[in-house]
Amino acid sequence: MFVRLQLSEKLVMNGLLLLLAAVWVVPLVYLVMYSFEGGGWANYQAVLSLKQFPYFLMNSFIVSVCVVALLLAVVSLAAYGFSKLRFPGDSSLFALCLIGLMIPPVAMLVPLFHTVKAFHWINTYMSLIGPEVALSIPFTLLIVRNSFDEIPGELLEAAEMDGSGAWGRFFHIILPLAVPVLTTICILTFLNSWNQYLFPLAFINKEAMLTVTMAPKFFIQEYTSDYHKVFAALVLITIPIVVLYIFGQKYMQRGLTSGAIK
């Protein structure tokens, strides 16, 4: 049952929301203001004039798109199996997959480095794609599986009676109905991959293979640092993901709430 809020309750709630928003907005405003100090637009021109900057953008875009595509394929198939197919040990295997939610990425850095080195992936795109996909599976699998659980089993039973196989039910019923949650996964995964700093720092030592999050370090030297240009680089890095979030916000809200009501 929904309860109509009183005016005082609305004012208190809106005040708390504004306070929470200020916690996030104030640092962003400071970031933009500080990026213009010293040289103004020249700070941004200095970042854009870096000869490596186009390569940084290209590398980040390639890695992010590949991570999204690979993760979407793996998670959608896995969620379909855990949600709509029954096999021995499915609950135990799903619980085992969720263990990754309790392990921070920093704790996995050393074993990941040895794994990447064993596969000869150092200074390659796979050193950034593989670990990112692996560490993103637990959370995204949980969201997609809960969304798939909302799809009525009667639809799949009707399709099976019409002669549709497991693959046919997946492509013609599951995927069309799961567009909101899959879109949410794409946006979240792209944002996380674009903002990834740890893996390029650990697995990449060639300038031509670095991602856009490494651009600020070119303005931090051993004895001198130009933090105005560093802030300008951070603003430029943030623009694509802010635009992506603005256009995909409604899909994210719908996808994240799917599976919440049974």
Coordinates of N, CA and C in Angstrom, one line a residue, residues 21 179-188 191 240-258:
A21 N 22.9 15.0 -3.0 CA 23.4 15.4 -4.4 C 24.5 16.4 -4.3
V179 N 15.5 -6.7 -23.0 CA 16.2 -5.5 -23.6 C 16.6 -4.5 -22.5
P180 N 15.6 -4.1 -21.6 CA 16.0 -3.1 -20.6 C 17.2 -3.5 -19.7
V181 N 17.1 -4.7 -19.2 CA 18.2 -5.1 -18.2 C 19.5 -5.3 -19.0
L182 N 19.5 -5.8 -20.2 CA 20.7 -5.9 -21.0 C 21.3 -4.6 -21.4
T183 N 20.4 -3.6 -21.7 CA 20.9 -2.3 -21.9 C 21.6 -1.7 -20.7
T184 N 21.0 -1.9 -19.5 CA 21.6 -1.5 -18.3 C 23.0 -2.1 -18.1
I185 N 23.1 -3.4 -18.3 CA 24.4 -4.0 -18.2 C 25.4 -3.4 -19.2
C186 N 25.0 -3.1 -20.4 CA 25.9 -2.5 -21.4 C 26.4 -1.2 -20.9
I187 N 25.5 -0.3 -20.3 CA 25.9 1.0 -19.9 C 26.8 0.9 -18.7
L188 N 26.5 0.1 -17.7 CA 27.3 0.0 -16.5 C 28.7 -0.6 -16.8
L191 N 30.8 2.0 -18.6 CA 31.3 3.0 -17.7 C 32.5 2.5 -16.9
P240 N 32.5 11.8 -22.0 CA 31.8 10.7 -22.7 C 30.9 9.9 -21.8
I241 N 31.3 9.6 -20.6 CA 30.5 8.7 -19.8 C 29.3 9.5 -19.2
V242 N 29.5 10.8 -19.0 CA 28.3 11.6 -18.6 C 27.3 11.7 -19.6
V243 N 27.7 11.9 -20.9 CA 26.7 11.9 -22.0 C 26.1 10.5 -22.1
L244 N 26.8 9.4 -22.0 CA 26.2 8.1 -22.1 C 25.2 7.9 -21.0
Y245 N 25.6 8.3 -19.8 CA 24.6 8.1 -18.6 C 23.4 8.9 -18.8
I246 N 23.5 10.1 -19.3 CA 22.3 11.0 -19.5 C 21.3 10.3 -20.5
F247 N 21.8 9.8 -21.6 CA 20.9 9.2 -22.6 C 20.5 7.8 -22.2
G248 N 21.2 7.1 -21.3 CA 20.8 5.8 -20.9 C 20.2 5.7 -19.5
Q249 N 19.9 6.8 -18.9 CA 19.5 6.8 -17.5 C 18.1 6.1 -17.3
K250 N 17.2 6.3 -18.2 CA 15.9 5.6 -18.1 C 16.0 4.1 -18.2
Y251 N 16.9 3.7 -19.1 CA 17.1 2.2 -19.2 C 17.8 1.6 -18.0
M252 N 18.7 2.4 -17.4 CA 19.4 1.9 -16.2 C 18.4 1.8 -15.0
Q253 N 17.5 2.8 -14.9 CA 16.5 2.7 -13.8 C 15.6 1.5 -14.0
R254 N 15.1 1.3 -15.2 CA 14.2 0.2 -15.4 C 14.9 -1.1 -15.3
G255 N 16.2 -1.2 -15.7 CA 16.9 -2.5 -15.7 C 17.3 -2.9 -14.3
L256 N 17.7 -1.9 -13.5 CA 18.1 -2.2 -12.1 C 17.0 -2.5 -11.2
T257 N 15.8 -2.1 -11.5 CA 14.6 -2.4 -10.7 C 13.9 -3.7 -11.1
S258 N 14.3 -4.3 -12.3 CA 13.7 -5.5 -12.7 C 14.2 -6.6 -11.8

